JSON list of C-alpha atoms in Angstrom, two decimals:
[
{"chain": "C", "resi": 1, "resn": "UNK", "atom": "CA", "xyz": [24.72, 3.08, -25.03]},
{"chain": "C", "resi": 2, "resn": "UNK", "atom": "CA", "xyz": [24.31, 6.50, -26.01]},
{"chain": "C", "resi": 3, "resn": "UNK", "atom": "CA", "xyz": [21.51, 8.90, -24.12]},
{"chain": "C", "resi": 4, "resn": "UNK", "atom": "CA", "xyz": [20.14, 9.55, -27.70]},
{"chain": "C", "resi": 5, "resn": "UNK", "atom": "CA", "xyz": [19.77, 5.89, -28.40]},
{"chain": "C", "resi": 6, "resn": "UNK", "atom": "CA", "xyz": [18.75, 5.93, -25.01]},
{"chain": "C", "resi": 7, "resn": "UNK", "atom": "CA", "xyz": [16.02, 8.41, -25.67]},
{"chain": "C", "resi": 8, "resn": "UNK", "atom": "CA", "xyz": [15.07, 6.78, -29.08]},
{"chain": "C", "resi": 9, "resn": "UNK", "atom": "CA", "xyz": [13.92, 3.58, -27.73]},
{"chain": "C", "resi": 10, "resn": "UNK", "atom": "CA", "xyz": [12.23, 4.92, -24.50]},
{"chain": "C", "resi": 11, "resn": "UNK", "atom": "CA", "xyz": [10.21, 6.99, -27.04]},
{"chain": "C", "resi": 12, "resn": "UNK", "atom": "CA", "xyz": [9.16, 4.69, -29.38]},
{"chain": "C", "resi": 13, "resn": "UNK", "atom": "CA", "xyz": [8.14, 2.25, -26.57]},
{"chain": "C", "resi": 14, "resn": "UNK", "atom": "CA", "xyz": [6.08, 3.65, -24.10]},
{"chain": "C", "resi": 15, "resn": "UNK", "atom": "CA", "xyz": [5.94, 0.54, -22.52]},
{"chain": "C", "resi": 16, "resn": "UNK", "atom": "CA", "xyz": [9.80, 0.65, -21.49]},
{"chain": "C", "resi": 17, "resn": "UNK", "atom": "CA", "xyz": [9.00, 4.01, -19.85]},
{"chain": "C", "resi": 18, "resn": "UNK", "atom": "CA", "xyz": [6.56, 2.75, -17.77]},
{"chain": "C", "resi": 19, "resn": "UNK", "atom": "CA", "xyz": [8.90, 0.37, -16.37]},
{"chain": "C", "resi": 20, "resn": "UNK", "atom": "CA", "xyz": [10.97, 2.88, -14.89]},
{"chain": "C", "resi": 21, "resn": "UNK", "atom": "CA", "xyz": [10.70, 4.40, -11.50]},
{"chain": "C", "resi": 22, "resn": "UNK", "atom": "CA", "xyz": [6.93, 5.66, -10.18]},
{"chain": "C", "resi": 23, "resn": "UNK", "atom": "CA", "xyz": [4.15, 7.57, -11.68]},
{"chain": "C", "resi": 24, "resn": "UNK", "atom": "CA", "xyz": [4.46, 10.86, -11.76]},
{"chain": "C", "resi": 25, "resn": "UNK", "atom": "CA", "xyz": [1.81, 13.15, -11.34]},
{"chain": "C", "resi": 26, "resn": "UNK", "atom": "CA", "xyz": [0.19, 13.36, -14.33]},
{"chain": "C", "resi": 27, "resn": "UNK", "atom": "CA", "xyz": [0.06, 17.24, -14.33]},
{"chain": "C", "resi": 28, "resn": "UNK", "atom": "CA", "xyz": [3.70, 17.25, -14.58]},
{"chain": "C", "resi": 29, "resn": "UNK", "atom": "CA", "xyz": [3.75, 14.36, -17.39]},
{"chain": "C", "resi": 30, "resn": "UNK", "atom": "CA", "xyz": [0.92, 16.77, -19.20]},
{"chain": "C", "resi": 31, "resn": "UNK", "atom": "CA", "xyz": [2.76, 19.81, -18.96]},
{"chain": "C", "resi": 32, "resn": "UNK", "atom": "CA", "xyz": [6.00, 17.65, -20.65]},
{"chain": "C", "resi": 33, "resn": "UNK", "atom": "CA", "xyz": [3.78, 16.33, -23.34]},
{"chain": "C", "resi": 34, "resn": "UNK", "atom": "CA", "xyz": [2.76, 20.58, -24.07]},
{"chain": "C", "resi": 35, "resn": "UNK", "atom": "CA", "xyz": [6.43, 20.75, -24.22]},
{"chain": "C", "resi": 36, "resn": "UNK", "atom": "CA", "xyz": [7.05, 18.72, -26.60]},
{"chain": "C", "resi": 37, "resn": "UNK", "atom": "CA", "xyz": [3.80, 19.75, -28.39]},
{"chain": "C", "resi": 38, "resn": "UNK", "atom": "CA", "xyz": [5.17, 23.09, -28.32]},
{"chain": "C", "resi": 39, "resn": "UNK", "atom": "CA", "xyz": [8.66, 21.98, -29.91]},
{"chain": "C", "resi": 40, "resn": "UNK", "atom": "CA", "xyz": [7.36, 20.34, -32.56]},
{"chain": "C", "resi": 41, "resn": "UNK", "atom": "CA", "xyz": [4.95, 23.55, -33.46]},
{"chain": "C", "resi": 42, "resn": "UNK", "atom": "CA", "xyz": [8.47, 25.38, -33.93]},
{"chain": "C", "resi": 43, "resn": "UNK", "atom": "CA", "xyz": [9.93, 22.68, -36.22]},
{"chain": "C", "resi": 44, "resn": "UNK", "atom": "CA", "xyz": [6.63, 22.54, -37.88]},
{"chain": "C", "resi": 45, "resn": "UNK", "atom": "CA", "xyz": [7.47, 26.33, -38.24]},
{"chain": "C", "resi": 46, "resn": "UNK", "atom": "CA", "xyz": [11.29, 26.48, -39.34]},
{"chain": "C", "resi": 47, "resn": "UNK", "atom": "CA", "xyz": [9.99, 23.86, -42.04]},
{"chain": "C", "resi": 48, "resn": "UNK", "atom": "CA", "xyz": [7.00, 26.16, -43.40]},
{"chain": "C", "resi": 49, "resn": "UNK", "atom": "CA", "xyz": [9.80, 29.44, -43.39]},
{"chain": "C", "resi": 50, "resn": "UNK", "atom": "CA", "xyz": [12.23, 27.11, -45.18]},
{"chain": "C", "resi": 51, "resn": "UNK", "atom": "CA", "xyz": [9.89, 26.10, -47.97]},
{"chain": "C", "resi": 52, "resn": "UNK", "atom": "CA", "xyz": [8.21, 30.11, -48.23]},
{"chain": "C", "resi": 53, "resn": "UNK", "atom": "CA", "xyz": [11.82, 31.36, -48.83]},
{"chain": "C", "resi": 54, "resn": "UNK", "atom": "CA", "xyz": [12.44, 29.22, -51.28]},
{"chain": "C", "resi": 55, "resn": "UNK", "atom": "CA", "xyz": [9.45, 29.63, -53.05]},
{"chain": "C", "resi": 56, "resn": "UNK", "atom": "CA", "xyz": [7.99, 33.27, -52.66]},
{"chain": "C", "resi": 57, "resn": "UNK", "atom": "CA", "xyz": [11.63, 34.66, -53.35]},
{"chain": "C", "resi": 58, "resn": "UNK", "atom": "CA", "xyz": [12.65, 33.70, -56.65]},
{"chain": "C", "resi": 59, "resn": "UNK", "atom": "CA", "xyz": [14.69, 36.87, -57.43]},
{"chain": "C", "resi": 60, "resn": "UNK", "atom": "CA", "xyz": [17.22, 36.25, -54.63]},
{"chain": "C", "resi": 61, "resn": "UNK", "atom": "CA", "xyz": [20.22, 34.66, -55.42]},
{"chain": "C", "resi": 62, "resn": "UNK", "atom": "CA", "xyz": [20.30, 30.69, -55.59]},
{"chain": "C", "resi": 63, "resn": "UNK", "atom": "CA", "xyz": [22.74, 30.36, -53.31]},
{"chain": "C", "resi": 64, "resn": "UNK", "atom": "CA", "xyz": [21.53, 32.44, -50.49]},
{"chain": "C", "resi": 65, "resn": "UNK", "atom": "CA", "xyz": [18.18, 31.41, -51.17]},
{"chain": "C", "resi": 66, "resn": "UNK", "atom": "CA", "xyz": [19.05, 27.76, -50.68]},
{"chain": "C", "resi": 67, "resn": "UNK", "atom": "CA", "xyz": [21.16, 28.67, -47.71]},
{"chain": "C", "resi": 68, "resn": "UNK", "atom": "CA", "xyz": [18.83, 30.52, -46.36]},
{"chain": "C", "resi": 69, "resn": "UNK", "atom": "CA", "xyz": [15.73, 27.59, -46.59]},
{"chain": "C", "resi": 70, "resn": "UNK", "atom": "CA", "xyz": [18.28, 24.74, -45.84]},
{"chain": "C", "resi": 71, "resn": "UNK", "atom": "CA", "xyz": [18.90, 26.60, -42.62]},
{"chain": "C", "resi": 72, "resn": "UNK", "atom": "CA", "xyz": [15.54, 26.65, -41.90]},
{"chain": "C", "resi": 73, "resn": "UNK", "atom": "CA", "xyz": [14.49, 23.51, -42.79]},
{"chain": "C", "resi": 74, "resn": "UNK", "atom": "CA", "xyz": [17.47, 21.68, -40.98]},
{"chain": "C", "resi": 75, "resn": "UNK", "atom": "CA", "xyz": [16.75, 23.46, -37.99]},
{"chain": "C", "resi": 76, "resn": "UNK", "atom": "CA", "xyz": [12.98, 22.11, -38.35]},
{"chain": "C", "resi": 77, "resn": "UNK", "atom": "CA", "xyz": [14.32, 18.56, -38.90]},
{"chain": "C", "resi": 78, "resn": "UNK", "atom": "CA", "xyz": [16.70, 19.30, -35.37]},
{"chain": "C", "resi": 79, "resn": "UNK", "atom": "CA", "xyz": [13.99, 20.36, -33.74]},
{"chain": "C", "resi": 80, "resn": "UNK", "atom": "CA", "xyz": [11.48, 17.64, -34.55]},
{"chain": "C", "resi": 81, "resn": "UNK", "atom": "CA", "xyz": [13.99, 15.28, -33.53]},
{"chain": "C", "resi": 82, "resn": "UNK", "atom": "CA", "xyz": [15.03, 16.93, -30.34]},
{"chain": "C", "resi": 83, "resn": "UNK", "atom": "CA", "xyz": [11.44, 17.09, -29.16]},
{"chain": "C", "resi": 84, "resn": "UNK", "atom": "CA", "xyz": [10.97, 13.48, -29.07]},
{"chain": "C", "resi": 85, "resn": "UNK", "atom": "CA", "xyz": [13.99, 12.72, -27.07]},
{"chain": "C", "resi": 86, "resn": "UNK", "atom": "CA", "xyz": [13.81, 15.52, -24.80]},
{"chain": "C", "resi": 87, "resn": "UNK", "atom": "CA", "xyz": [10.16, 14.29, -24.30]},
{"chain": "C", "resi": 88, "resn": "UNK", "atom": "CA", "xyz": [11.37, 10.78, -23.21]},
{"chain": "C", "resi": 89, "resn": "UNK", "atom": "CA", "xyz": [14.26, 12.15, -21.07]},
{"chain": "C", "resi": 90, "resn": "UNK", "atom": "CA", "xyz": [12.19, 14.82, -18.85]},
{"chain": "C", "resi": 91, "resn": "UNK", "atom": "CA", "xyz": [9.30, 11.50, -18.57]},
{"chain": "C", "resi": 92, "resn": "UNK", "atom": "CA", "xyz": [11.97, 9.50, -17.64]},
{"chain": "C", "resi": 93, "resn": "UNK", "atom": "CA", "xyz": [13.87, 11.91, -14.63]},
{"chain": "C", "resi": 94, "resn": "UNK", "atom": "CA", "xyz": [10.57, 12.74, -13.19]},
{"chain": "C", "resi": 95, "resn": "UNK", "atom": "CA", "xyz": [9.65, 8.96, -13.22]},
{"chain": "C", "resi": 96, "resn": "UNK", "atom": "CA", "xyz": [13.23, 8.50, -11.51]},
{"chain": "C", "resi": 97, "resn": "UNK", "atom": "CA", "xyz": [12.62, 12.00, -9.38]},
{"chain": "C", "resi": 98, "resn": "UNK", "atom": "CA", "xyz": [15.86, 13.18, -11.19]},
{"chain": "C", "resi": 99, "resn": "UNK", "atom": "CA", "xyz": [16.57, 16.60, -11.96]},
{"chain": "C", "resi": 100, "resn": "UNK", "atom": "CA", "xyz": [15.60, 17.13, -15.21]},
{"chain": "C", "resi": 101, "resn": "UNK", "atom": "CA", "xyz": [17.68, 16.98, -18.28]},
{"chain": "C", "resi": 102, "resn": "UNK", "atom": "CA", "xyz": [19.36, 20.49, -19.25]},
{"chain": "C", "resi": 103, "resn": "UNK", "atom": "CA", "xyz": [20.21, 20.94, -23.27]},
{"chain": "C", "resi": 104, "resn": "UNK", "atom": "CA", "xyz": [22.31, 23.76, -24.98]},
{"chain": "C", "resi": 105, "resn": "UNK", "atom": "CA", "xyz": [19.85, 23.14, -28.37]},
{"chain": "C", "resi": 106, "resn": "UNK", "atom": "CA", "xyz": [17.45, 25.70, -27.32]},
{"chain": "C", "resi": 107, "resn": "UNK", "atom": "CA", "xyz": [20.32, 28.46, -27.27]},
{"chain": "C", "resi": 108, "resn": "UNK", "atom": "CA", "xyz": [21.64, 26.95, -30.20]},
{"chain": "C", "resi": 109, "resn": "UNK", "atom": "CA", "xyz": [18.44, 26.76, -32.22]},
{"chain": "C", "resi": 110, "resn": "UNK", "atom": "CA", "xyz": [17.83, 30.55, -30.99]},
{"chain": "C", "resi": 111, "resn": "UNK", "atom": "CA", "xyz": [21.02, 31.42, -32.33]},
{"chain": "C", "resi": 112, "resn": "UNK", "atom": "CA", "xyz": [20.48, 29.76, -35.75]},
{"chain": "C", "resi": 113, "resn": "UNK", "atom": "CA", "xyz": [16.92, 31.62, -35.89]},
{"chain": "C", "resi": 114, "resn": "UNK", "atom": "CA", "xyz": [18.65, 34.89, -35.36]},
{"chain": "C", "resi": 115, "resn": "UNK", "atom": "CA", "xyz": [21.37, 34.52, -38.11]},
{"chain": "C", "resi": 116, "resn": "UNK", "atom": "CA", "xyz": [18.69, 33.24, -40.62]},
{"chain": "C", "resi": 117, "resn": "UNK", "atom": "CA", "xyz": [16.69, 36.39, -39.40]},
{"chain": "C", "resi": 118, "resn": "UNK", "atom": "CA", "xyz": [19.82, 38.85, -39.80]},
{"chain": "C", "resi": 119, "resn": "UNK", "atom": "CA", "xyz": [20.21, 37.32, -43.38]},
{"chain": "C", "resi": 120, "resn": "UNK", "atom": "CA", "xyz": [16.70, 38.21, -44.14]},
{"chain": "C", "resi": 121, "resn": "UNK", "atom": "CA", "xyz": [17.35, 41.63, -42.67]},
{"chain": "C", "resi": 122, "resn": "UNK", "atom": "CA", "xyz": [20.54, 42.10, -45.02]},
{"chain": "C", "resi": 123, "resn": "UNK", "atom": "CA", "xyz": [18.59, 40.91, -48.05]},
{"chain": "C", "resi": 124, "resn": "UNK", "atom": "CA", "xyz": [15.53, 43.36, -47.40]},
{"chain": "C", "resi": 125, "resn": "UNK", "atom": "CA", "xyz": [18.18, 46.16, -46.54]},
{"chain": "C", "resi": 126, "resn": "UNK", "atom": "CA", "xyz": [19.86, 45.77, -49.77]},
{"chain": "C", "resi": 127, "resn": "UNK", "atom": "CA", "xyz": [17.51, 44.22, -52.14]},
{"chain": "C", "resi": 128, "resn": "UNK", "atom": "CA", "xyz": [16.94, 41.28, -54.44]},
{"chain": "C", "resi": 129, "resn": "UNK", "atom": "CA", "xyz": [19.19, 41.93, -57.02]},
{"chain": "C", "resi": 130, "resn": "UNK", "atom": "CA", "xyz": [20.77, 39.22, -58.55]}
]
């Protein structure tokens, strides 16, 4: 089974987690959930810039100005997702007293962030015409 899968059912079951290994402090299991809380405050984010480029600039191009809010918003939708199973993951190592999980999306969703951002820089730079 995959670890998404994995992740997907430990999340949406609580109960499952429990199961698993001992109780960890519940400082730690706090400072996860503010994790996750924090995640899903980006995504919440990346969705609001998605929808404000496509609506508050209607003289850019369609094209870029779909690009540029479907980045955005599928970065949200990434994000929203990842939170939840990164959630469940960390929960589960520290119930296990496993290392906790590593991920390459935070680099990745920086590096999506910045080429939306140098977009927005290029289109500012050299205006909205059409």
């Amino acid at each position: 089974m995959s670890n998404f899968v994995q992740s997907l059912r430990l999340w949406c079951s609580p109960a499952r987690l429990r199961a698993e290994g001992d109780t960890p402090d519940y400082r730690f299991s706090l400072a996860n959930e503010r994790t996750f809380l924090a995640w899903l405050r980006t995504a919440l984010a990346l969705v609001g810039g998605g929808f404000a480029v496509d609506q508050f600039l209607p003289e850019l191009r369609w094209a870029a100005r779909a690009g540029l809010a479907l980045a955005l918003l599928g970065a949200g939708v990434l994000c929203a997702l990842r939170a939840g199973g990164h959630w469940a993951r960390c929960e589960l190592a520290m119930r296990r007293g496993e290392d906790l999980p590593v991920s390459r999306f935070p680099a990745l969703l920086g590096l999506v962030v910045a080429l939306v951002a140098l977009a927005m820089a290029a289109v500012v730079l050299f205006g909205w015409e059409r």
